[in-house]
């Protein structure tokens, strides 16, 4: 413990050369894997769905890699370190969400679709308008998620390369490098290469967080109570932005972030609703179900993912409280460090194992960001190429080669947008930003998916009202919320145009989307219901008869 006691407040930590060297080693290894995978990427099924050749276990590990993003590793650990119990609510919400995905979505989507969410939604609807709506929703959700991941890249860079928050050019340059690497993964390896990057990253992330968790617990005699007690005693107050807030025992109970006012409590309900319902509407998670050869393997994928993700989120409890207990200055240092609360896990690694452990954890965090943004990019580009280009513009007559070429061009465009977004979103807590993406996914996608699968009367008008209504209301409420302006933690500091009181709009936009789906269905009730098509979808979704098969033997 002497090393810990002597630690200096790490406003900038580690050896930038060592940090970059370890990260470069990861990039080299994964690029080799991606180039190897590219040799088997010949058809559209290979590029979009990896030939449906991954096992349930492999895909489950890859799903956990896709899902355990920078928000999970950096954002939640920081939120727990600074807000205690309220920060851990993110972990609970993200995990419980998988039950919705397992029970309602995974197997049925795998049986009904081919490459994208648009395949499922348009199965018994008018193809062109529904596919256009599904692609629009996919692109917006992916953008919000990319926003969060690139913000994580900026936070990490600020801490590790000793680039101050005020140096927008320096941070922007390195965010651009992350974006370029992401584009290379997608262009070269397609879904197969991206999946192997996810598997490698998930293994690294789970091993490294397990190591830190055991290390922290070992310092306190493997007593979680002792860790919590030290976190309480080391953090009597939180000093940030010229304000002093009492902590202490409040770290162990609800209310630090979501209990101060009635609005804050309603905000928590809104956040919880978005987290629990959002996963089943995330396009990059839904697309992963198409990479396995059968519905049985899709179900196995989710079971594997639940176990791995659940174990990881238990680790975040120790990471967050461990950082509050062991980092010199505790929550105050973490809240004021470059990268803000997103720096908690790297700072804890530095206090425990010095520059070497910090370098390794930083490389894992970079790998986490790279892998997730690659998954998001291939999903968004596939949706545009398959749904908009091939089925809306070309009316289903596009050659597969041209479809894949358009997907690759789209990936480059999305990468450029992601880089710009990352520079704008620097210093935001990424768990919070991802919660906004979940709200958009739950508002725009989930009601339409459920109605399509389970309600015979649901029609094209209902689908369009639900998607566009949920998407528009959610995005507008975010724009006019305290998340964007009018609060100390807002993205835009110097303006205030917020009129909606909740930071997360899920409580309003999700029920509204369900309601609009019903209203739109009755408004468009003159459209005849294709009962034969619904019966076919029902049989196919429940039995797998006629579903897409693997194109490559495993």
Coordinates of C-alpha atoms in Angstrom, one line a residue:
X1 CA 0.0 0.0 0.0
X2 CA 3.0 2.3 0.2
X3 CA 3.0 2.8 -3.5
X4 CA -0.6 3.8 -3.3
X5 CA -0.1 6.2 -0.5
X6 CA 2.7 7.9 -2.3
X7 CA 0.9 8.3 -5.6
X8 CA 0.6 11.8 -6.8
X9 CA -2.7 13.2 -8.1
X10 CA -2.4 12.0 -11.7
X11 CA -3.6 14.9 -13.8
X12 CA -1.6 13.4 -16.6
X13 CA -0.2 9.9 -16.1
X14 CA 2.0 7.3 -17.6
X15 CA 4.5 7.2 -20.5
X16 CA 2.9 8.3 -23.7
X17 CA 5.4 6.3 -25.8
X18 CA 4.7 3.1 -23.8
X19 CA 0.9 3.6 -24.0
X20 CA 1.1 4.1 -27.8
X21 CA 3.5 1.1 -28.2
X22 CA 1.1 -1.3 -26.5
X23 CA -1.8 0.0 -28.5
X24 CA 0.2 -0.3 -31.7
X25 CA 0.9 -3.9 -30.9
X26 CA -2.9 -4.6 -30.6
X27 CA -3.6 -2.7 -33.9
X28 CA -0.9 -4.8 -35.7
X29 CA -2.3 -8.1 -34.4
X30 CA -5.9 -7.2 -35.3
X31 CA -5.0 -5.9 -38.7
X32 CA -3.3 -9.2 -39.5
X33 CA -6.5 -11.0 -38.4
X34 CA -8.6 -8.7 -40.5
X35 CA -6.5 -9.2 -43.6
X36 CA -6.7 -13.0 -43.1
X37 CA -10.4 -12.8 -42.7
X38 CA -10.7 -10.7 -45.9
X39 CA -9.6 -13.7 -48.0
X40 CA -12.9 -15.4 -47.3
X41 CA -15.0 -12.3 -47.9
X42 CA -16.2 -12.7 -51.4
X43 CA -20.0 -12.3 -51.4
X44 CA -22.6 -10.0 -49.9
X45 CA -23.4 -12.7 -47.3
X46 CA -19.7 -12.8 -46.4
X47 CA -19.4 -9.1 -46.1
X48 CA -22.7 -8.5 -44.1
X49 CA -23.1 -11.7 -42.1
X50 CA -19.7 -13.5 -42.2
X51 CA -21.2 -16.3 -44.2
X52 CA -23.4 -17.1 -41.2
X53 CA -20.5 -19.3 -40.1
X54 CA -19.8 -18.4 -36.4
X55 CA -20.9 -20.7 -33.6
X56 CA -23.2 -19.5 -30.8
X57 CA -20.3 -19.4 -28.4
X58 CA -18.1 -17.4 -30.8
X59 CA -20.9 -15.0 -31.6
X60 CA -21.8 -14.6 -27.9
X61 CA -18.3 -13.5 -27.2
X62 CA -18.4 -11.1 -30.1
X63 CA -21.8 -9.7 -29.0
X64 CA -20.3 -9.1 -25.5
X65 CA -17.4 -7.3 -27.3
X66 CA -19.9 -5.2 -29.3
X67 CA -22.0 -4.4 -26.2
X68 CA -19.2 -3.8 -23.7
X69 CA -18.3 -0.5 -25.2
X70 CA -16.3 2.5 -23.9
X71 CA -19.4 3.4 -22.0
X72 CA -19.2 0.2 -20.0
X73 CA -15.5 0.2 -19.3
X74 CA -14.8 3.9 -18.9
X75 CA -18.1 5.6 -18.4
X76 CA -19.7 3.3 -15.8
X77 CA -16.5 3.0 -13.7
X78 CA -16.3 6.8 -13.6
X79 CA -20.0 7.2 -12.8
X80 CA -19.7 4.7 -9.9
X81 CA -16.6 6.5 -8.6
X82 CA -18.3 9.9 -8.5
X83 CA -22.0 9.1 -7.9
X84 CA -21.7 5.6 -6.3
X85 CA -25.0 3.7 -6.2
X86 CA -26.6 5.8 -8.9
X87 CA -23.7 5.1 -11.3
X88 CA -24.1 1.3 -10.8
X89 CA -27.7 1.7 -12.1
X90 CA -26.3 1.9 -15.6
X91 CA -24.8 -1.6 -15.1
X92 CA -28.1 -3.0 -13.9
X93 CA -30.0 -1.5 -16.7
X94 CA -27.6 -2.6 -19.4
X95 CA -27.7 -6.2 -18.1
X96 CA -31.4 -6.5 -17.6
X97 CA -31.9 -5.3 -21.1
X98 CA -30.6 -8.6 -22.4
X99 CA -33.6 -10.5 -21.0
X100 CA -35.8 -8.5 -23.4
X101 CA -33.5 -9.2 -26.3
X102 CA -33.4 -13.0 -25.4
X103 CA -37.1 -13.5 -24.8
X104 CA -38.6 -11.3 -27.5
X105 CA -36.2 -10.6 -30.3
X106 CA -33.0 -12.7 -30.9
X107 CA -34.4 -16.0 -32.3
X108 CA -37.4 -14.4 -34.2
X109 CA -35.2 -11.9 -35.9
X110 CA -32.6 -14.5 -36.9
X111 CA -35.3 -16.6 -38.5
X112 CA -37.1 -13.7 -40.3
X113 CA -34.3 -11.5 -41.6
X114 CA -31.4 -11.7 -43.9
X115 CA -28.9 -8.9 -43.2
X116 CA -30.6 -5.9 -41.6
X117 CA -33.5 -4.9 -39.4
X118 CA -35.1 -3.6 -42.6
X119 CA -35.5 -7.2 -43.8
X120 CA -37.7 -8.0 -40.9
X121 CA -39.8 -4.8 -40.9
X122 CA -40.5 -5.0 -44.6
X123 CA -41.3 -8.8 -44.6
X124 CA -45.0 -8.2 -44.9
X125 CA -45.1 -4.4 -45.5
X126 CA -44.5 -2.3 -48.6
X127 CA -40.8 -2.7 -49.2
X128 CA -39.5 0.7 -50.2
X129 CA -41.0 3.1 -47.6
X130 CA -40.4 0.7 -44.7
X131 CA -36.8 0.0 -45.7
X132 CA -36.1 3.7 -46.1
X133 CA -37.5 4.3 -42.6
X134 CA -35.5 1.4 -41.1
X135 CA -32.3 2.6 -42.7
X136 CA -32.9 6.2 -41.4
X137 CA -33.4 4.9 -37.9
X138 CA -30.4 2.6 -38.1
X139 CA -28.2 5.5 -39.3
X140 CA -29.4 7.9 -36.5
X141 CA -29.0 5.3 -33.7
X142 CA -25.5 4.4 -35.0
X143 CA -24.6 8.0 -35.1
X144 CA -25.5 8.6 -31.5
X145 CA -23.6 5.5 -30.4
X146 CA -20.6 6.5 -32.5
X147 CA -20.8 9.9 -30.9
X148 CA -20.3 8.3 -27.5
X149 CA -17.4 6.0 -28.6
X150 CA -15.4 8.7 -30.2
X151 CA -16.0 10.9 -27.1
X152 CA -14.4 8.0 -25.2
X153 CA -11.4 8.1 -27.6
X154 CA -10.9 11.8 -26.9
X155 CA -11.1 11.3 -23.1
X156 CA -8.5 8.5 -23.2
X157 CA -6.2 10.5 -25.5
X158 CA -6.4 13.5 -23.2
X159 CA -5.2 11.5 -20.2
X160 CA -2.6 9.2 -21.8
X161 CA -0.9 11.5 -24.3
X162 CA -0.9 14.4 -21.9
X163 CA -2.9 16.5 -24.4
X164 CA -4.9 19.0 -22.4
X165 CA -8.7 19.4 -22.9
X166 CA -8.1 22.9 -24.4
X167 CA -5.9 21.4 -27.2
X168 CA -8.8 20.6 -29.7
X169 CA -6.3 20.2 -32.6
X170 CA -4.2 17.6 -30.8
X171 CA -7.1 15.6 -29.5
X172 CA -8.9 15.9 -32.9
X173 CA -5.8 14.5 -34.7
X174 CA -5.7 11.4 -32.6
X175 CA -9.5 10.9 -32.8
X176 CA -9.0 11.1 -36.6
X177 CA -6.4 8.3 -36.4
X178 CA -8.9 6.1 -34.5
X179 CA -11.5 6.8 -37.1
X180 CA -9.2 5.9 -40.0
X181 CA -8.3 2.6 -38.3
X182 CA -12.0 1.9 -37.8
X183 CA -12.6 2.5 -41.5
X184 CA -9.8 0.1 -42.5
X185 CA -11.2 -2.7 -40.3
X186 CA -14.6 -2.4 -42.0
X187 CA -13.4 -1.9 -45.6
X188 CA -11.0 -4.8 -45.5
X189 CA -12.5 -7.4 -43.2
X190 CA -16.2 -6.9 -43.5
X191 CA -18.3 -8.6 -40.8
X192 CA -16.0 -11.6 -40.5
X193 CA -12.9 -9.4 -39.7
X194 CA -15.0 -7.2 -37.4
X195 CA -16.3 -10.2 -35.5
X196 CA -12.8 -11.6 -34.9
X197 CA -11.7 -8.1 -33.7
X198 CA -14.7 -8.2 -31.3
X199 CA -13.7 -11.6 -30.0
X200 CA -10.1 -10.6 -29.3
X201 CA -11.2 -7.4 -27.7
X202 CA -13.8 -9.1 -25.5
X203 CA -11.2 -11.6 -24.2
X204 CA -8.7 -8.8 -23.5
X205 CA -11.4 -6.6 -21.7
X206 CA -12.7 -9.4 -19.5
X207 CA -9.2 -10.6 -18.6
X208 CA -7.9 -7.1 -17.8
X209 CA -10.9 -6.1 -15.7
X210 CA -10.8 -9.4 -13.8
X211 CA -7.1 -8.7 -13.1
X212 CA -7.8 -5.2 -11.7
X213 CA -10.9 -6.5 -9.7
X214 CA -8.9 -9.2 -8.0
X215 CA -6.0 -6.8 -7.4
X216 CA -8.2 -4.3 -5.7
X217 CA -10.0 -7.0 -3.6
X218 CA -6.6 -8.5 -2.6
X219 CA -5.5 -5.2 -1.2
X220 CA -8.6 -5.2 1.1
X221 CA -8.4 -8.9 2.1
X222 CA -11.0 -9.9 -0.6
X223 CA -13.6 -7.9 1.3
X224 CA -16.0 -5.8 -0.8
X225 CA -17.2 -4.2 2.4
X226 CA -13.7 -3.0 3.1
X227 CA -13.4 -1.4 -0.4
X228 CA -16.7 0.4 0.1
X229 CA -15.7 1.6 3.5
X230 CA -12.4 3.0 2.2
X231 CA -14.3 4.7 -0.7
X232 CA -16.6 6.4 1.9
X233 CA -13.8 7.5 4.2
X234 CA -11.6 8.7 1.4
X235 CA -14.3 10.9 -0.2
X236 CA -16.0 13.1 2.4
X237 CA -16.8 15.7 -0.3
X238 CA -16.6 16.1 -4.1
X239 CA -15.1 19.4 -5.3
X240 CA -15.7 20.2 -9.0
X241 CA -16.4 23.3 -11.1
X242 CA -16.0 25.5 -8.1
X243 CA -18.7 23.6 -6.1
X244 CA -18.4 21.4 -3.1
X245 CA -20.8 18.5 -2.6
X246 CA -20.9 16.1 0.4
X247 CA -20.3 12.5 -0.4
X248 CA -19.2 10.0 2.3
X249 CA -22.0 7.5 3.1
X250 CA -24.1 9.0 0.2
X251 CA -21.9 7.0 -2.2
X252 CA -23.5 3.8 -0.9
X253 CA -27.2 4.8 -1.3
X254 CA -29.4 6.1 -4.0
X255 CA -29.9 9.8 -4.7
X256 CA -26.6 11.4 -5.4
X257 CA -27.4 11.9 -9.1
X258 CA -31.1 11.0 -9.4
X259 CA -32.6 11.9 -6.0
X260 CA -32.0 15.6 -5.4
X261 CA -35.3 16.7 -7.0
X262 CA -38.6 15.3 -8.3
X263 CA -37.3 16.0 -11.8
X264 CA -34.2 14.0 -11.1
X265 CA -36.2 11.0 -9.9
X266 CA -38.4 11.1 -13.1
X267 CA -35.2 11.4 -15.1
X268 CA -34.0 8.1 -13.5
X269 CA -37.2 6.3 -14.5
X270 CA -36.8 7.7 -18.0
X271 CA -33.2 6.5 -18.1
X272 CA -34.1 3.0 -16.8
X273 CA -36.8 2.6 -19.4
X274 CA -34.4 3.6 -22.2
X275 CA -31.6 1.2 -20.9
X276 CA -33.9 -1.8 -20.5
X277 CA -35.8 -1.5 -23.8
X278 CA -32.9 -0.1 -25.9
X279 CA -30.8 -3.2 -26.4
X280 CA -33.5 -5.0 -28.3
X281 CA -33.6 -2.1 -30.8
X282 CA -29.9 -1.5 -31.3
X283 CA -29.1 -2.3 -35.0
X284 CA -25.5 -3.3 -34.5
X285 CA -26.6 -5.9 -31.8
X286 CA -29.5 -7.1 -34.0
X287 CA -27.2 -7.6 -37.0
X288 CA -25.0 -9.9 -35.0
X289 CA -27.8 -12.5 -34.9
X290 CA -27.4 -13.0 -38.7
X291 CA -23.8 -14.2 -38.4
X292 CA -24.8 -17.7 -37.0
X293 CA -26.2 -20.6 -39.0
X294 CA -29.4 -21.2 -37.1
X295 CA -31.9 -19.8 -34.6
X296 CA -30.7 -22.2 -32.0
X297 CA -27.2 -20.7 -32.3
X298 CA -28.7 -17.2 -32.1
X299 CA -30.3 -18.2 -28.8
X300 CA -27.0 -19.7 -27.6
X301 CA -25.3 -16.4 -28.6
X302 CA -27.5 -14.4 -26.2
X303 CA -27.0 -16.8 -23.4
X304 CA -23.2 -16.6 -23.7
X305 CA -23.5 -12.8 -24.0
X306 CA -25.6 -12.6 -20.8
X307 CA -23.1 -14.5 -18.8
X308 CA -20.1 -12.6 -20.0
X309 CA -21.7 -9.2 -19.7
X310 CA -23.2 -10.0 -16.3
X311 CA -19.7 -11.0 -14.9
X312 CA -18.2 -7.8 -16.4
X313 CA -20.8 -5.5 -14.9
X314 CA -20.1 -7.1 -11.4
X315 CA -16.5 -6.1 -12.1
X316 CA -17.5 -2.5 -12.7
X317 CA -18.7 -2.2 -9.1
X318 CA -15.2 -3.0 -7.8
X319 CA -13.6 -0.8 -10.5
X320 CA -15.7 2.2 -9.6
X321 CA -15.5 2.0 -5.9
X322 CA -11.9 0.9 -6.1
X323 CA -11.0 4.0 -8.0
X324 CA -12.8 6.2 -5.5
X325 CA -10.9 4.4 -2.6
X326 CA -7.4 4.2 -4.1
X327 CA -6.8 7.0 -6.5
X328 CA -5.2 9.9 -4.6
X329 CA -7.8 12.6 -4.2
X330 CA -10.6 10.1 -4.9
X331 CA -13.7 11.2 -6.7
X332 CA -12.5 14.8 -6.8
X333 CA -9.3 13.8 -8.8
X334 CA -11.4 11.6 -11.1
X335 CA -14.1 14.3 -11.8
X336 CA -11.4 16.9 -12.6
X337 CA -8.9 14.8 -14.6
X338 CA -8.4 15.2 -18.3
X339 CA -11.2 13.1 -19.8
X340 CA -13.4 13.8 -16.7
X341 CA -15.1 10.8 -15.1
X342 CA -14.1 8.6 -18.1
X343 CA -10.6 8.5 -16.7
X344 CA -11.4 6.4 -13.5
X345 CA -10.4 3.0 -14.8
X346 CA -7.1 4.2 -16.3
X347 CA -6.2 6.2 -13.2
X348 CA -6.9 3.1 -11.0
X349 CA -4.7 1.0 -13.2
X350 CA -1.9 3.6 -12.9
X351 CA -2.2 3.6 -9.1
X352 CA -2.1 -0.2 -8.9
X353 CA 0.5 -1.2 -11.5
X354 CA 2.2 2.0 -12.7
X355 CA 2.9 2.8 -16.3
X356 CA 2.9 -0.8 -17.5
X357 CA -0.6 -1.7 -16.3
X358 CA -1.8 1.7 -17.4
X359 CA -0.4 1.1 -20.8
X360 CA -2.1 -2.3 -21.0
X361 CA -5.5 -1.0 -19.8
X362 CA -5.3 2.0 -22.1
X363 CA -4.6 -0.4 -25.0
X364 CA -7.7 -2.4 -24.0
X365 CA -9.8 0.7 -23.8
X366 CA -8.6 1.8 -27.2
X367 CA -9.3 -1.7 -28.5
X368 CA -12.8 -1.4 -27.0
X369 CA -13.5 1.8 -28.8
X370 CA -12.1 0.6 -32.2
X371 CA -14.0 -2.7 -32.1
X372 CA -17.3 -1.1 -31.2
X373 CA -17.1 1.7 -33.8
X374 CA -16.1 -0.9 -36.4
X375 CA -19.3 -2.9 -35.6
X376 CA -21.4 0.2 -35.7
X377 CA -19.9 1.4 -39.0
X378 CA -20.5 -1.9 -40.8
X379 CA -24.1 -2.0 -39.5
X380 CA -24.9 1.5 -40.7
X381 CA -23.2 1.1 -44.0
X382 CA -24.9 -2.3 -44.6
X383 CA -28.3 -0.8 -43.8
X384 CA -27.8 2.0 -46.3
X385 CA -26.4 -0.2 -49.0
X386 CA -28.9 -3.1 -48.6
X387 CA -32.0 -1.2 -47.7
X388 CA -31.7 2.1 -49.4
X389 CA -29.4 1.5 -52.4
X390 CA -30.4 -2.1 -53.3
X391 CA -34.1 -2.2 -52.4
X392 CA -35.3 1.4 -52.5
X393 CA -33.2 3.0 -55.3
X394 CA -32.5 -0.2 -57.4
X395 CA -35.8 -1.9 -56.4
X396 CA -34.1 -5.1 -55.5
X397 CA -32.2 -5.4 -58.9
X398 CA -28.7 -4.3 -57.6
X399 CA -25.9 -6.8 -58.3
X400 CA -24.3 -8.0 -55.0
X401 CA -20.9 -6.6 -56.0
X402 CA -22.3 -3.1 -56.4
X403 CA -24.2 -3.3 -53.1
X404 CA -21.0 -4.2 -51.2
X405 CA -19.1 -1.4 -53.0
X406 CA -21.8 1.1 -51.9
X407 CA -21.5 -0.3 -48.4
X408 CA -17.8 0.4 -48.4
X409 CA -18.2 3.9 -49.7
X410 CA -20.9 4.6 -47.0
X411 CA -18.5 3.3 -44.3
X412 CA -15.9 5.9 -45.3
X413 CA -18.6 8.7 -45.1
X414 CA -19.8 7.5 -41.7
X415 CA -16.2 7.3 -40.5
X416 CA -15.7 11.0 -41.4
X417 CA -18.9 12.0 -39.6
X418 CA -17.8 9.9 -36.5
X419 CA -14.5 11.8 -36.3
X420 CA -16.2 15.2 -36.4
X421 CA -18.7 14.0 -33.7
X422 CA -16.0 12.7 -31.5
X423 CA -14.2 16.1 -31.5
X424 CA -17.5 17.8 -30.6
X425 CA -18.4 15.3 -27.8
X426 CA -15.1 15.4 -25.9
X427 CA -15.3 15.3 -22.1
X428 CA -18.9 14.1 -21.9
X429 CA -19.6 11.0 -19.7
X430 CA -19.9 8.3 -22.4
X431 CA -22.3 6.1 -20.3
X432 CA -24.7 9.0 -20.4
X433 CA -24.2 9.5 -24.2
X434 CA -24.8 5.8 -24.8
X435 CA -28.0 6.0 -22.8
X436 CA -29.2 8.6 -25.3
X437 CA -28.5 6.1 -28.1
X438 CA -30.5 3.5 -26.2
X439 CA -33.4 6.0 -25.9
X440 CA -33.4 6.5 -29.7
X441 CA -33.2 2.8 -30.4
X442 CA -36.0 2.0 -28.0
X443 CA -38.2 4.8 -29.4
X444 CA -37.6 4.3 -33.1
X445 CA -37.0 0.5 -33.5
X446 CA -38.4 -1.7 -30.7
X447 CA -42.1 -0.8 -31.0
X448 CA -42.0 -1.4 -34.7
X449 CA -40.2 -4.7 -34.3
X450 CA -42.6 -6.0 -31.7
X451 CA -45.7 -4.9 -33.7
X452 CA -44.3 -6.5 -36.9
X453 CA -43.6 -9.8 -35.2
X454 CA -46.7 -10.1 -33.0
X455 CA -49.6 -7.9 -34.3
X456 CA -51.4 -9.2 -37.5
X457 CA -53.2 -5.9 -38.2
X458 CA -50.0 -3.9 -38.1
X459 CA -49.4 -2.2 -41.5
X460 CA -47.1 0.0 -43.4
X461 CA -48.6 3.2 -42.2
X462 CA -48.3 2.1 -38.6
X463 CA -44.7 1.1 -39.2
X464 CA -43.8 4.5 -40.7
X465 CA -45.7 6.5 -38.0
X466 CA -43.9 4.4 -35.2
X467 CA -40.4 4.7 -36.7
X468 CA -40.5 8.3 -37.8
X469 CA -42.6 9.5 -34.9
X470 CA -40.5 7.8 -32.3
X471 CA -37.2 8.9 -33.9
X472 CA -38.2 12.5 -34.5
X473 CA -39.7 13.0 -31.0
X474 CA -36.7 11.4 -29.3
X475 CA -34.1 13.4 -31.2
X476 CA -36.0 16.7 -30.8
X477 CA -36.5 16.1 -27.0
X478 CA -32.7 15.4 -26.7
X479 CA -31.9 18.6 -28.6
X480 CA -34.1 20.7 -26.3
X481 CA -33.0 18.9 -23.1
X482 CA -30.5 19.7 -20.4
X483 CA -28.2 17.2 -22.0
X484 CA -27.4 19.7 -24.8
X485 CA -27.8 23.1 -23.2
X486 CA -28.7 24.8 -20.0
X487 CA -26.9 22.6 -17.4
X488 CA -23.4 22.4 -15.9
X489 CA -22.8 19.1 -17.8
X490 CA -24.4 20.1 -21.1
X491 CA -22.6 19.6 -24.4
X492 CA -23.0 23.3 -25.3
X493 CA -21.8 25.4 -22.3
X494 CA -22.5 28.9 -23.3
X495 CA -26.1 28.7 -24.5
X496 CA -29.4 27.7 -23.0
X497 CA -32.3 26.7 -25.2
X498 CA -33.6 23.7 -23.3
X499 CA -37.3 23.6 -22.7
X500 CA -37.7 19.8 -22.0
X501 CA -36.7 19.1 -18.3
X502 CA -35.5 15.5 -18.6
X503 CA -31.9 14.6 -19.7
X504 CA -33.1 11.3 -21.2
X505 CA -36.4 11.4 -23.2
X506 CA -37.3 7.7 -23.1
X507 CA -40.2 8.2 -20.7
X508 CA -42.0 10.3 -23.3
X509 CA -40.7 9.1 -26.7
X510 CA -41.0 5.3 -26.1
X511 CA -44.7 5.2 -25.1
X512 CA -45.4 7.8 -27.9
X513 CA -43.8 5.5 -30.5
X514 CA -46.0 2.6 -29.3
X515 CA -49.1 4.9 -29.5
X516 CA -48.2 6.2 -32.9
X517 CA -47.8 2.7 -34.2
X518 CA -51.4 1.9 -33.1
X519 CA -52.8 5.2 -34.5
X520 CA -51.0 4.9 -37.8
X521 CA -52.3 1.3 -38.2
X522 CA -55.9 2.4 -37.8
X523 CA -55.3 5.5 -40.0
X524 CA -54.0 3.2 -42.7
X525 CA -56.6 0.6 -42.0
X526 CA -57.8 0.7 -45.7
X527 CA -54.6 -1.1 -46.6
X528 CA -55.5 -4.9 -46.8
X529 CA -53.7 -7.1 -44.3
X530 CA -51.8 -9.8 -46.1
X531 CA -52.8 -12.6 -43.8
X532 CA -50.9 -15.2 -45.8
X533 CA -47.7 -13.2 -45.4
X534 CA -48.2 -12.8 -41.7
X535 CA -48.8 -16.5 -41.3
X536 CA -45.6 -17.2 -43.2
X537 CA -43.7 -14.8 -41.0
X538 CA -45.2 -16.3 -37.8
X539 CA -44.3 -19.9 -38.9
X540 CA -40.8 -18.8 -40.1
X541 CA -40.0 -16.7 -37.0
X542 CA -41.1 -19.5 -34.6
X543 CA -39.7 -22.6 -36.4
X544 CA -36.9 -21.3 -38.7
X545 CA -38.5 -22.9 -41.8
X546 CA -37.2 -21.0 -44.8
X547 CA -34.8 -18.8 -42.9
X548 CA -31.3 -17.9 -44.2
X549 CA -28.7 -20.7 -44.0
X550 CA -24.9 -20.6 -43.7
X551 CA -23.1 -20.0 -47.0
X552 CA -19.8 -21.3 -45.6
X553 CA -19.3 -24.5 -43.6
X554 CA -17.8 -23.8 -40.3

